[in-house]
Coordinates of C-alpha atoms in Angstrom, one line a residue:
M1 CA -35.6 -65.7 -63.0
L2 CA -38.5 -67.6 -64.5
F3 CA -41.6 -65.9 -65.5
S4 CA -44.7 -68.2 -66.3
I5 CA -46.3 -66.9 -69.5
S6 CA -48.4 -69.9 -70.2
S7 CA -48.9 -73.4 -69.2
H8 CA -46.5 -74.7 -72.1
A9 CA -43.4 -72.4 -72.1
D10 CA -41.0 -70.7 -69.3
V11 CA -38.8 -67.9 -70.1
Y12 CA -35.6 -67.5 -68.5
C13 CA -34.4 -63.8 -67.9
P14 CA -30.9 -63.4 -66.3
P15 CA -30.8 -61.1 -63.0
R16 CA -29.7 -57.5 -63.5
K17 CA -29.4 -54.3 -61.9
R18 CA -32.5 -52.4 -61.6
S19 CA -31.8 -49.0 -63.3
R20 CA -32.0 -45.8 -61.3
I21 CA -35.1 -43.7 -61.5
S22 CA -34.4 -40.2 -60.4
G23 CA -38.2 -39.1 -60.3
P24 CA -41.1 -40.6 -58.6
I25 CA -42.9 -43.5 -59.9
V26 CA -46.8 -43.1 -60.2
F27 CA -49.2 -46.0 -60.1
G28 CA -52.5 -44.9 -59.9
E29 CA -53.1 -42.8 -56.8
Y30 CA -49.8 -43.9 -55.0
V31 CA -46.5 -41.9 -55.5
F32 CA -43.4 -43.7 -53.9
E33 CA -40.3 -41.7 -53.6
E34 CA -37.0 -44.0 -53.4
E35 CA -35.6 -42.0 -50.7
K36 CA -37.8 -40.6 -47.9
K37 CA -36.5 -38.1 -45.3
K38 CA -35.5 -40.0 -42.1
L39 CA -37.4 -39.0 -39.0
S40 CA -34.9 -37.6 -36.2
I41 CA -35.2 -36.7 -32.7
E42 CA -33.4 -33.5 -33.6
V43 CA -36.3 -32.2 -34.9
L44 CA -37.7 -31.9 -31.6
P45 CA -37.5 -28.3 -29.8
D46 CA -35.4 -28.0 -26.8
E47 CA -38.5 -28.0 -24.6
C48 CA -39.5 -31.3 -25.7
L49 CA -36.0 -32.9 -25.1
F50 CA -36.1 -30.9 -21.7
E51 CA -38.9 -33.0 -20.7
I52 CA -37.7 -36.3 -22.2
F53 CA -34.4 -35.9 -20.3
R54 CA -35.6 -34.9 -16.8
R55 CA -37.8 -38.4 -17.1
M56 CA -34.8 -40.6 -17.8
P57 CA -34.7 -43.3 -15.0
G58 CA -31.2 -42.9 -13.9
G59 CA -27.8 -40.9 -14.3
Q60 CA -26.0 -43.6 -16.3
E61 CA -28.7 -42.9 -19.0
R62 CA -28.3 -39.1 -18.7
S63 CA -24.7 -39.0 -19.1
A64 CA -24.9 -41.4 -22.1
S65 CA -27.3 -39.0 -23.6
A66 CA -25.0 -36.1 -23.0
C67 CA -22.4 -37.8 -25.2
V68 CA -24.8 -37.5 -28.4
S69 CA -24.1 -33.9 -29.2
K70 CA -23.3 -30.7 -27.4
R71 CA -27.0 -29.4 -27.7
W72 CA -27.8 -32.5 -25.8
L73 CA -25.3 -31.9 -23.4
M74 CA -26.3 -28.2 -22.7
I75 CA -30.1 -29.2 -22.5
L76 CA -29.1 -32.0 -19.9
S77 CA -27.2 -29.5 -18.0
S78 CA -29.9 -26.9 -18.0
V79 CA -32.1 -29.7 -15.9
R80 CA -31.9 -28.8 -12.1
N81 CA -31.4 -31.6 -9.9
S82 CA -34.9 -30.7 -8.2
E83 CA -36.5 -31.2 -11.7
I84 CA -35.5 -34.8 -12.4
C85 CA -38.7 -36.8 -11.9
K86 CA -37.6 -39.1 -9.1
G87 CA -40.4 -41.7 -9.5
T88 CA -39.7 -42.7 -13.1
E89 CA -37.4 -45.5 -12.2
E90 CA -39.6 -46.5 -9.6
G91 CA -42.6 -46.7 -11.8
S92 CA -40.7 -48.6 -14.6
T93 CA -39.5 -51.2 -12.2
A94 CA -43.0 -51.7 -10.8
N95 CA -44.3 -53.3 -14.0
K96 CA -41.5 -56.0 -14.2
S97 CA -42.2 -59.5 -13.2
S98 CA -41.4 -60.2 -10.0
N99 CA -39.4 -63.2 -11.4
D100 CA -37.2 -60.6 -13.2
V101 CA -33.9 -59.8 -11.7
E102 CA -32.8 -56.1 -12.6
M103 CA -29.2 -55.3 -12.4
T104 CA -28.7 -51.8 -11.6
S105 CA -25.1 -50.0 -11.2
A106 CA -23.9 -48.6 -7.7
D107 CA -23.8 -45.2 -9.4
E108 CA -27.7 -45.1 -9.8
N109 CA -28.4 -46.4 -6.2
E110 CA -26.8 -43.0 -4.9
D111 CA -28.5 -39.9 -3.9
A112 CA -28.5 -37.6 -6.9
S113 CA -27.0 -34.7 -4.7
G114 CA -24.3 -37.3 -3.7
S115 CA -21.9 -36.5 -0.9
G116 CA -19.8 -34.0 -2.5
Y117 CA -16.3 -35.8 -2.3
L118 CA -15.4 -35.3 -6.0
T119 CA -13.0 -32.3 -6.9
R120 CA -12.4 -31.0 -10.5
C121 CA -10.0 -28.2 -11.8
L122 CA -10.1 -26.6 -15.2
E123 CA -7.2 -24.5 -16.0
G124 CA -6.5 -22.4 -19.2
K125 CA -7.8 -23.5 -22.4
K126 CA -9.7 -26.7 -21.0
A127 CA -11.8 -23.7 -18.9
T128 CA -15.0 -23.8 -21.2
D129 CA -18.7 -23.8 -20.6
I130 CA -18.8 -27.2 -22.4
R131 CA -16.3 -28.7 -19.9
L132 CA -18.1 -27.5 -17.0
A133 CA -21.6 -28.9 -18.3
S134 CA -19.9 -32.2 -18.7
I135 CA -18.7 -32.2 -15.2
A136 CA -22.0 -31.2 -14.1
V137 CA -24.2 -34.0 -15.8
G138 CA -21.1 -36.6 -15.0
T139 CA -20.7 -35.8 -11.4
A140 CA -24.3 -35.9 -10.5
T141 CA -24.7 -39.5 -9.6
R142 CA -21.3 -40.7 -9.0
G143 CA -20.6 -38.9 -5.5
G144 CA -21.4 -35.3 -6.2
L145 CA -19.2 -32.6 -6.9
G146 CA -17.7 -30.9 -3.8
K147 CA -14.9 -28.8 -4.9
L148 CA -14.5 -26.9 -8.2
S149 CA -11.6 -24.9 -9.1
V150 CA -11.5 -22.5 -12.3
R151 CA -8.3 -21.1 -13.0
G152 CA -7.9 -19.0 -16.3
S153 CA -10.0 -19.1 -19.2
N154 CA -10.1 -20.1 -22.9
I155 CA -9.6 -17.0 -25.1
T156 CA -12.1 -17.8 -27.5
H157 CA -14.9 -20.0 -25.6
G158 CA -14.1 -18.8 -22.0
V159 CA -16.3 -19.7 -18.8
T160 CA -19.4 -17.7 -18.8
D161 CA -22.6 -17.5 -16.6
V162 CA -24.0 -20.5 -18.6
G163 CA -21.2 -22.8 -17.3
L164 CA -21.5 -21.8 -13.7
S165 CA -25.5 -22.4 -14.1
A166 CA -25.0 -25.8 -15.4
I167 CA -22.8 -26.4 -12.3
S168 CA -25.7 -25.0 -10.2
H169 CA -28.0 -27.2 -11.5
G170 CA -26.3 -30.6 -11.5
C171 CA -24.2 -29.9 -8.4
P172 CA -26.1 -29.1 -5.1
S173 CA -23.6 -30.5 -3.3
L174 CA -20.9 -28.0 -4.0
R175 CA -19.1 -26.8 -1.2
A176 CA -15.9 -25.3 -2.3
L177 CA -15.9 -22.9 -5.6
S178 CA -12.8 -21.0 -6.9
L179 CA -12.7 -18.7 -9.7
W180 CA -9.9 -17.0 -10.9
N181 CA -9.3 -14.9 -14.0
V182 CA -12.4 -15.6 -15.6
P183 CA -13.5 -12.1 -17.0
L184 CA -16.7 -13.4 -19.0
T185 CA -18.5 -14.5 -15.8
G186 CA -20.9 -12.2 -14.1
D187 CA -23.7 -12.0 -11.5
E188 CA -26.1 -14.1 -13.1
G189 CA -23.5 -17.3 -12.8
L190 CA -23.2 -16.5 -9.3
V191 CA -27.0 -16.2 -8.4
E192 CA -27.5 -19.4 -9.9
I193 CA -25.0 -21.0 -7.8
A194 CA -26.4 -19.2 -4.8
K195 CA -30.0 -20.6 -5.5
E196 CA -29.1 -24.2 -6.0
C197 CA -25.8 -24.5 -3.8
H198 CA -26.7 -23.9 -0.5
L199 CA -24.1 -26.1 1.1
L200 CA -21.4 -23.8 -0.1
E201 CA -18.8 -23.2 2.5
K202 CA -15.7 -21.7 0.7
L203 CA -15.7 -19.0 -2.1
D204 CA -12.6 -17.7 -3.8
I205 CA -13.1 -15.0 -6.6
C206 CA -10.2 -13.6 -8.2
Q207 CA -9.8 -11.1 -11.0
S208 CA -13.6 -11.3 -12.1
P209 CA -14.5 -7.7 -13.1
L210 CA -18.0 -8.4 -13.9
I211 CA -19.0 -10.0 -10.6
S212 CA -20.6 -7.1 -8.7
N213 CA -22.2 -6.9 -5.4
K214 CA -25.5 -8.4 -6.6
G215 CA -23.8 -12.0 -7.0
L216 CA -22.3 -11.6 -3.5
I217 CA -25.2 -10.6 -1.8
A218 CA -27.1 -13.5 -3.3
I219 CA -24.3 -16.1 -1.9
A220 CA -24.7 -14.3 1.3
K221 CA -28.7 -14.8 1.6
N222 CA -28.8 -18.4 0.4
C223 CA -25.4 -20.0 1.7
P224 CA -25.5 -19.6 5.3
D225 CA -22.9 -22.3 5.9
L226 CA -20.2 -20.0 4.4
T227 CA -17.0 -20.3 6.3
S228 CA -14.3 -19.0 4.1
L229 CA -14.5 -16.0 1.6
S230 CA -11.7 -14.6 -0.4
I231 CA -12.2 -11.5 -3.0
E232 CA -9.2 -10.1 -4.9
S233 CA -8.9 -7.5 -7.6
C234 CA -12.9 -7.5 -8.2
S235 CA -13.5 -3.8 -9.0
K236 CA -17.4 -3.9 -8.6
I237 CA -17.4 -5.4 -5.1
G238 CA -18.0 -3.0 -2.1
N239 CA -19.2 -2.2 1.1
E240 CA -22.8 -3.8 0.4
S241 CA -21.3 -7.3 -0.1
L242 CA -19.2 -7.2 3.1
Q243 CA -22.5 -5.8 4.8
A244 CA -24.6 -8.9 3.6
I245 CA -21.9 -11.3 4.7
G246 CA -22.0 -9.9 8.2
R247 CA -25.7 -10.2 8.4
Y248 CA -26.4 -13.6 6.7
C249 CA -23.3 -15.5 7.3
P250 CA -23.0 -16.2 11.0
K251 CA -20.4 -19.0 10.3
L252 CA -17.7 -17.0 8.6
Q253 CA -14.3 -17.8 10.0
S254 CA -11.8 -16.5 7.1
I255 CA -12.0 -13.4 5.1
T256 CA -9.6 -12.3 2.6
I257 CA -10.1 -9.1 0.5
K258 CA -7.3 -7.6 -1.7
D259 CA -7.2 -5.1 -4.3
C260 CA -11.1 -4.1 -4.1
P261 CA -11.2 -0.2 -4.4
L262 CA -14.9 0.2 -3.2
V263 CA -14.4 -1.7 -0.1
G264 CA -13.8 1.0 2.5
D265 CA -14.2 1.4 6.3
Q266 CA -18.2 0.9 6.3
G267 CA -17.8 -2.7 4.8
V268 CA -15.1 -3.6 7.0
A269 CA -17.0 -2.2 10.2
S270 CA -20.2 -3.8 9.4
L271 CA -18.5 -7.3 8.7
L272 CA -16.3 -7.3 11.8
S273 CA -19.1 -6.2 14.2
S274 CA -21.5 -8.9 12.8
T275 CA -19.0 -11.9 12.9
S276 CA -16.9 -11.0 15.8
T277 CA -18.1 -14.3 17.6
V278 CA -16.4 -16.6 15.1
L279 CA -14.1 -14.8 12.8
R280 CA -10.5 -16.4 12.9
K281 CA -8.3 -15.3 10.2
V282 CA -8.4 -11.6 8.5
K283 CA -6.4 -10.6 5.5
F284 CA -6.8 -7.1 4.4
Q285 CA -4.5 -5.8 1.3
S286 CA -4.4 -2.9 -1.0
L287 CA -7.7 -1.3 0.2
S288 CA -8.8 2.4 0.9
I289 CA -9.7 1.7 4.5
S290 CA -8.4 4.2 7.2
D291 CA -7.4 4.4 10.9
F292 CA -11.1 3.7 11.7
S293 CA -11.0 0.2 10.1
L294 CA -7.9 -0.8 12.4
A295 CA -9.8 0.5 15.4
I296 CA -12.8 -1.5 14.6
I297 CA -10.4 -4.9 14.1
G298 CA -8.7 -3.9 17.5
H299 CA -11.9 -3.6 19.2
Y300 CA -14.0 -6.5 17.8
G301 CA -11.3 -8.9 17.0
K302 CA -11.7 -10.6 20.0
T303 CA -11.8 -14.2 18.3
I304 CA -9.2 -13.3 15.6
T305 CA -6.0 -15.5 15.9
N306 CA -4.3 -14.7 12.4
L307 CA -4.1 -11.3 10.9
V308 CA -2.7 -9.8 7.8
L309 CA -2.5 -6.0 6.9
S310 CA -0.7 -5.1 4.0
A311 CA -0.3 -2.0 1.7
L312 CA -2.7 0.0 3.8
Q313 CA -1.6 3.4 2.5
N314 CA -4.5 5.5 4.2
V315 CA -3.5 4.2 7.5
S316 CA -1.3 6.0 9.8
Q317 CA 0.5 5.4 13.1
K318 CA -2.6 6.4 14.7
G319 CA -4.5 3.6 13.4
F320 CA -2.2 0.8 14.6
W321 CA -1.8 2.4 17.9
A322 CA -5.6 2.2 18.3
M323 CA -5.6 -1.2 17.3
G324 CA -3.1 -2.3 20.1
N325 CA -4.6 -0.3 23.0
A326 CA -8.0 -1.4 22.1
Q327 CA -7.2 -4.6 23.9
G328 CA -9.6 -6.7 21.7
L329 CA -6.8 -8.7 20.1
Q330 CA -6.1 -10.9 23.2
I331 CA -6.0 -14.2 21.4
L332 CA -4.3 -13.2 18.3
A333 CA -1.4 -15.4 17.7
S334 CA -0.1 -14.5 14.1
L335 CA 0.3 -11.1 12.9
T336 CA 1.6 -9.9 9.5
I337 CA 2.3 -6.2 8.5
A338 CA 3.7 -5.1 4.9
S339 CA 4.2 -2.1 3.2
C340 CA 2.2 0.0 6.0
R341 CA 3.7 3.5 6.4
G342 CA 1.7 3.9 9.6
M343 CA 3.8 1.2 11.2
T344 CA 6.2 3.1 13.5
D345 CA 8.0 2.4 16.7
L346 CA 5.1 3.7 18.8
S347 CA 2.7 1.3 16.8
L348 CA 4.9 -1.8 17.4
E349 CA 5.2 -0.9 21.0
A350 CA 1.1 -0.8 21.4
I351 CA 0.8 -4.1 19.3
G352 CA 3.3 -5.5 21.8
K353 CA 1.4 -4.6 24.8
G354 CA -2.3 -5.3 23.1
C355 CA -1.5 -8.7 21.8
P356 CA -0.3 -10.9 24.8
S357 CA -0.8 -14.0 23.0
L358 CA 1.2 -13.1 19.9
K359 CA 3.6 -15.9 18.7
Q360 CA 4.4 -15.0 15.2
M361 CA 5.2 -11.7 14.0
S362 CA 6.4 -10.7 10.6
L363 CA 7.2 -7.2 9.5
R364 CA 7.8 -6.6 5.7
K365 CA 9.0 -3.4 4.3
C366 CA 8.0 -1.2 7.2
C367 CA 10.7 1.6 6.8
F368 CA 9.8 3.5 10.0
V369 CA 10.3 0.8 12.5
S370 CA 13.8 1.1 14.0
D371 CA 15.8 -0.4 17.0
N372 CA 13.8 1.7 19.5
G373 CA 10.5 -0.2 18.3
M374 CA 12.0 -3.5 18.6
L375 CA 13.4 -2.9 21.8
A376 CA 10.1 -2.0 23.2
F377 CA 8.1 -4.8 21.5
A378 CA 10.8 -7.4 22.6
K379 CA 9.9 -6.6 26.4
T380 CA 6.2 -6.7 26.1
A381 CA 5.8 -9.7 23.6
G382 CA 6.4 -12.4 26.2
S383 CA 4.9 -15.1 24.0
L384 CA 6.6 -14.2 20.9
E385 CA 8.3 -17.6 19.3
C386 CA 8.9 -16.5 15.6
L387 CA 10.1 -13.1 14.6
Q388 CA 10.7 -12.1 10.6
L389 CA 11.9 -8.8 9.5
E390 CA 12.1 -8.3 5.7
E391 CA 13.5 -5.0 4.3
C392 CA 13.2 -3.2 7.7
N393 CA 16.3 -1.4 6.9
R394 CA 16.4 1.0 10.2
I395 CA 16.9 -2.1 12.5
T396 CA 20.4 -2.8 13.1
Q397 CA 22.5 -5.4 15.5
I398 CA 21.2 -3.7 18.4
G399 CA 17.4 -4.6 17.5
V400 CA 18.1 -8.1 16.6
L401 CA 20.2 -8.7 19.7
A402 CA 17.2 -7.0 21.7
A403 CA 14.8 -9.7 20.4
L404 CA 17.4 -12.5 21.3
S405 CA 17.8 -11.5 24.9
D406 CA 14.6 -10.1 25.8
C407 CA 12.5 -12.9 24.2
N408 CA 15.2 -15.8 25.1
S409 CA 12.5 -17.6 26.9
K410 CA 10.5 -18.3 24.0
L411 CA 11.7 -17.3 20.6
K412 CA 12.3 -20.4 18.6
S413 CA 12.8 -19.0 15.0
L414 CA 14.4 -15.5 13.8
A415 CA 14.5 -14.8 10.1
L416 CA 16.4 -11.6 8.7
V417 CA 15.8 -10.9 4.9
K418 CA 17.3 -8.0 3.1
C419 CA 17.9 -5.9 6.2
M420 CA 20.4 -3.4 5.1
G421 CA 20.7 -1.8 8.4
L422 CA 22.8 -4.9 9.3
K423 CA 26.3 -4.1 9.1
D424 CA 29.6 -6.1 9.5
R425 CA 30.4 -4.7 13.1
V426 CA 30.3 -5.9 16.6
P427 CA 28.0 -3.8 18.8
Q428 CA 29.4 -2.5 22.0
T429 CA 27.2 -3.8 24.5
T430 CA 27.3 -5.7 27.8
M431 CA 27.4 -9.3 28.0
L432 CA 24.1 -10.7 26.9
T433 CA 22.5 -14.1 27.8
P434 CA 22.4 -16.8 25.3
C435 CA 19.2 -17.5 23.5
E436 CA 18.5 -21.2 24.6
S437 CA 15.0 -21.5 23.0
L438 CA 16.2 -20.3 19.2
R439 CA 16.0 -23.4 17.1
S440 CA 16.1 -21.9 13.7
L441 CA 18.2 -18.6 12.3
T442 CA 17.7 -17.4 9.1
I443 CA 20.0 -14.3 7.5
R444 CA 19.3 -14.1 3.6
N445 CA 20.5 -11.5 1.4
C446 CA 21.4 -8.9 3.9
L447 CA 24.7 -7.7 2.1
G448 CA 26.4 -5.8 5.0
F449 CA 26.3 -8.6 7.4
G450 CA 29.7 -10.4 7.6
S451 CA 32.1 -12.8 9.5
A452 CA 32.3 -10.4 12.6
S453 CA 28.7 -10.2 13.0
L454 CA 27.9 -13.9 12.5
A455 CA 30.6 -15.0 15.0
F456 CA 29.1 -12.7 17.5
L457 CA 25.5 -13.8 16.9
G458 CA 26.5 -17.4 16.9
K459 CA 28.0 -17.5 20.3
L460 CA 24.2 -16.4 21.4
C461 CA 22.7 -19.2 19.7
P462 CA 23.8 -22.7 21.2
Q463 CA 20.7 -24.6 20.5
L464 CA 20.3 -24.4 16.8
H465 CA 19.0 -27.0 14.8
H466 CA 18.4 -25.1 11.4
I467 CA 20.6 -22.5 9.9
E468 CA 20.1 -20.7 6.4
L469 CA 22.8 -18.1 5.7
S470 CA 22.0 -17.7 1.8
G471 CA 23.4 -14.8 -0.2
L472 CA 26.2 -13.7 2.2
C473 CA 28.9 -12.8 0.3
G474 CA 31.1 -11.3 3.0
I475 CA 31.2 -14.4 5.5
T476 CA 34.0 -16.7 5.6
D477 CA 35.4 -19.6 7.3
A478 CA 36.3 -18.0 10.4
G479 CA 33.2 -16.2 11.0
L480 CA 31.2 -19.3 10.5
L481 CA 33.2 -21.7 12.5
P482 CA 32.2 -20.0 16.1
L483 CA 28.7 -20.7 15.1
L484 CA 29.2 -24.3 14.2
E485 CA 31.3 -24.8 17.3
S486 CA 28.3 -23.2 19.6
C487 CA 25.6 -25.4 18.3
E488 CA 25.6 -28.1 20.9
A489 CA 22.3 -29.8 19.8
G490 CA 23.6 -30.8 16.5
L491 CA 22.6 -29.2 13.3
V492 CA 20.0 -30.8 11.0
K493 CA 19.5 -28.4 8.1
V494 CA 22.2 -26.2 6.7
N495 CA 21.6 -23.8 3.9
L496 CA 24.7 -21.7 2.7
S497 CA 23.8 -21.1 -0.9
G498 CA 25.5 -18.0 -2.4
C499 CA 28.3 -17.7 0.2
L500 CA 31.0 -17.5 -2.1
S501 CA 33.8 -17.1 0.1
L502 CA 33.5 -20.4 2.1
T503 CA 36.1 -23.3 1.4
D504 CA 36.4 -26.8 1.9
D505 CA 37.6 -26.1 5.4
M506 CA 34.3 -25.1 6.4
V507 CA 32.8 -28.2 5.2
L508 CA 35.2 -30.4 7.0
A509 CA 34.4 -28.8 10.2
L510 CA 30.9 -29.0 9.3
A511 CA 31.0 -32.7 8.7
R512 CA 33.2 -33.3 11.9
L513 CA 31.1 -31.5 14.3
H514 CA 27.5 -32.3 13.0
G515 CA 27.8 -35.1 10.8
G516 CA 25.8 -37.5 13.0
T517 CA 22.8 -35.2 12.7
L518 CA 23.1 -33.4 9.7
E519 CA 20.3 -34.4 7.1
V520 CA 19.9 -31.6 4.7
L521 CA 22.8 -29.4 3.2
N522 CA 22.9 -26.8 0.7
L523 CA 26.1 -25.5 -0.8
E524 CA 24.8 -24.3 -4.2
G525 CA 26.9 -21.6 -5.7
C526 CA 29.8 -22.1 -3.2
R527 CA 32.4 -22.0 -6.0
N528 CA 35.5 -22.8 -3.8
I529 CA 33.9 -26.3 -2.6
S530 CA 35.8 -29.0 -4.2
D531 CA 35.9 -32.8 -4.2
A532 CA 37.6 -32.6 -0.5
S533 CA 34.1 -31.4 0.8
L534 CA 32.4 -34.6 -0.8
V535 CA 35.1 -36.6 0.9
A536 CA 34.2 -35.7 4.3
I537 CA 30.6 -35.7 3.8
A538 CA 30.7 -39.4 2.5
D539 CA 32.9 -40.4 5.3
S540 CA 30.9 -38.5 8.4
C541 CA 27.5 -37.5 7.4
L542 CA 25.5 -40.8 7.9
L543 CA 21.8 -39.3 7.9
L544 CA 22.5 -36.9 4.9
N545 CA 19.3 -37.4 2.6
D546 CA 19.2 -34.1 0.5
L547 CA 22.6 -32.7 -0.8
D548 CA 23.0 -29.7 -3.3
M549 CA 26.4 -29.1 -4.9
S550 CA 25.1 -26.9 -7.7
K551 CA 27.7 -24.8 -9.2
C552 CA 30.6 -25.9 -7.2
S553 CA 34.0 -27.0 -8.2
I554 CA 33.6 -30.7 -8.0
T555 CA 34.5 -33.4 -10.3
D556 CA 34.1 -37.3 -11.2
S557 CA 36.5 -38.1 -8.2
G558 CA 34.1 -36.3 -5.8
I559 CA 31.3 -37.9 -7.2
A560 CA 33.0 -41.6 -6.8
A561 CA 34.2 -41.0 -3.3
L562 CA 30.1 -40.1 -2.5
S563 CA 29.1 -43.3 -4.4
H564 CA 31.5 -45.4 -2.1
A565 CA 30.1 -44.2 1.0
V566 CA 29.0 -47.4 3.2
Q567 CA 26.2 -45.7 5.1
L568 CA 25.0 -42.8 3.0
N569 CA 21.1 -42.8 2.2
L570 CA 21.2 -40.1 -0.2
Q571 CA 17.7 -39.4 -1.7
I572 CA 18.1 -35.9 -3.4
L573 CA 21.3 -34.6 -5.0
A574 CA 21.6 -31.6 -7.2
L575 CA 24.4 -31.0 -9.3
F576 CA 23.4 -28.1 -11.6
G577 CA 25.9 -26.4 -13.5
C578 CA 28.6 -28.6 -12.5
S579 CA 30.7 -28.2 -15.4
K580 CA 33.5 -30.6 -14.4
V581 CA 31.2 -33.5 -13.8
S582 CA 31.4 -35.8 -17.0
D583 CA 30.2 -39.3 -18.5
K584 CA 32.9 -40.7 -16.2
S585 CA 30.4 -40.4 -13.3
M586 CA 27.7 -42.5 -14.8
S587 CA 28.5 -45.9 -12.8
S588 CA 28.9 -43.6 -9.7
L589 CA 25.8 -42.2 -10.3
K590 CA 24.0 -45.3 -11.0
K591 CA 25.3 -46.8 -7.7
L592 CA 23.8 -43.7 -5.8
G593 CA 20.5 -44.4 -7.9
K594 CA 19.8 -47.1 -5.6
T595 CA 18.4 -44.8 -3.1
L596 CA 17.9 -41.4 -5.0
V597 CA 14.5 -40.4 -6.0
G598 CA 15.5 -37.0 -7.3
L599 CA 18.7 -36.0 -9.3
N600 CA 19.6 -32.7 -11.2
L601 CA 21.8 -32.8 -13.9
Q602 CA 20.8 -29.5 -15.7
H603 CA 23.8 -27.5 -17.5
C604 CA 26.2 -30.4 -16.6
N605 CA 27.6 -29.6 -20.0
S606 CA 30.1 -32.6 -20.0
I607 CA 27.5 -35.4 -19.4
S608 CA 26.0 -36.4 -22.8
S609 CA 22.6 -36.9 -23.7
S610 CA 23.3 -40.7 -24.3
T611 CA 24.5 -40.8 -20.8
V612 CA 21.5 -39.1 -19.2
E613 CA 19.2 -41.4 -21.3
L614 CA 21.0 -44.6 -19.8
L615 CA 20.6 -42.9 -16.4
V616 CA 16.9 -42.4 -17.1
E617 CA 16.6 -46.1 -18.4
N618 CA 18.3 -47.6 -15.2
L619 CA 17.3 -45.3 -12.4
W620 CA 13.5 -45.8 -13.3
R621 CA 12.3 -44.7 -9.8
C622 CA 14.4 -41.5 -10.0
D623 CA 13.2 -38.2 -11.3
I624 CA 16.0 -37.1 -13.4
L625 CA 16.4 -33.3 -14.4
S626 CA 18.6 -32.6 -17.6

């Protein structure tokens, strides 16, 4: 550096670092600090930031601002859609020169409310207020949030009323809301949803102990388009809520109430009497209602098509009898009754007479229904197409045969599950007419059912397409063969899992008689089935696409025979627990993999991990379980 000292001499001073000065340097009246405190927008209070954010010109700017910090995100999520200054963007563009070309994104040109076609789901640890706020801000101008599902909650930062409030502010297009196991969410959040989301159509609340009548009444008063409501395990919701729903929700079509101890006859009566013109689906489970409620259902349920009544311990035979004799369930098509001690033979007969349009009937754990009730019901239920009996232990072969003979013009499906009254004996009865309409027969885990009963029943079902005989240890080849021979139309789906006594002879007969139509075959746990069955399947079952040979006695030879089938187009193959299938089957499995989309090799102990890795690498379009 050169400093001019006089006109005669220049002095050179080499450059050097300026020494650090820790304190201020004072020159006269001025004080300079080396580092001044930087001014930041963060010093502004929330109220000022709120006013700034609501004046932002577009959704893209608001979304970008939400990424700055959690504080900004939560403030942005508190801005109601109605509070955003709509004219800000118009005013800013009006000052631009007419020659300028402004580039705007498609998102910003959409209506802020959106059409509500976006769906979001938060589960477990991801269910927090922060994520809900992000969804509220992010979806506001990108089509609008239409469906939101929150299942479970973060243990330390779970969903609260703050998160629901954020959704209500930014998502007025919300039409479906599901809240499962959110113990920190209460009435305030639901009230905010009611204030802003007037388009709400479906509400599902489960295990929310803090939500009471206050929140649900707010929904009823502000969401007139509500069509579906489900409430489960909400201890503070009672009759007042149902009364409000009935009064203010004229479009309600589906109602489910389960395990709500405060719901009683008064709420049910008010709901059904108010929505009797549109209500289609009703499910009441584990409620403290009495015979009076069932009489109300029978009288006002003129539009109900689907009815489920489960675990109603205070309802007696009188209630079911009154429901049937009220003659209001004229168009009821599907009825499920489970774990109700009041369901007896007299009740079943009354329901058969009072529900002439009934097509599907399911009785589960109705321990007082016997053959007499089934006989009376079968004679009156002229439209019945599907009958399911589960753990109805007083019903024997006589009741089952009555259902087949008296409903033979319409009955298409019969399912018997864990009915211990079914024994392995042929009933002493007159000649019965075959049930030509039956297409599906399921007998599952009926331990007393054996070959003699099956052989007799098989002759009455000549048009079966689907059979499931699972968990029947007593049936043998001799008992199943008459059923296979009587099926004239050709079987399409066969499930024989857990039938330990069946052998290769049965599979050979099945392939010979129904190989041209069979598409699905399940032989899981049939330990006497060997490679001979796979050879027969490969030769005859040309349409088979789903085969389950889990825990069967097959080897590499059987897999090889299956892979050499000329026309077989197998898509799903299950070999779970086939310990005799080894690495030698790799080439056969690769050949089968040309069409496979699913392969189960779990617990195949003779197949090494390296072979599985090679199969995964080569069969890239196949989902392999190992």
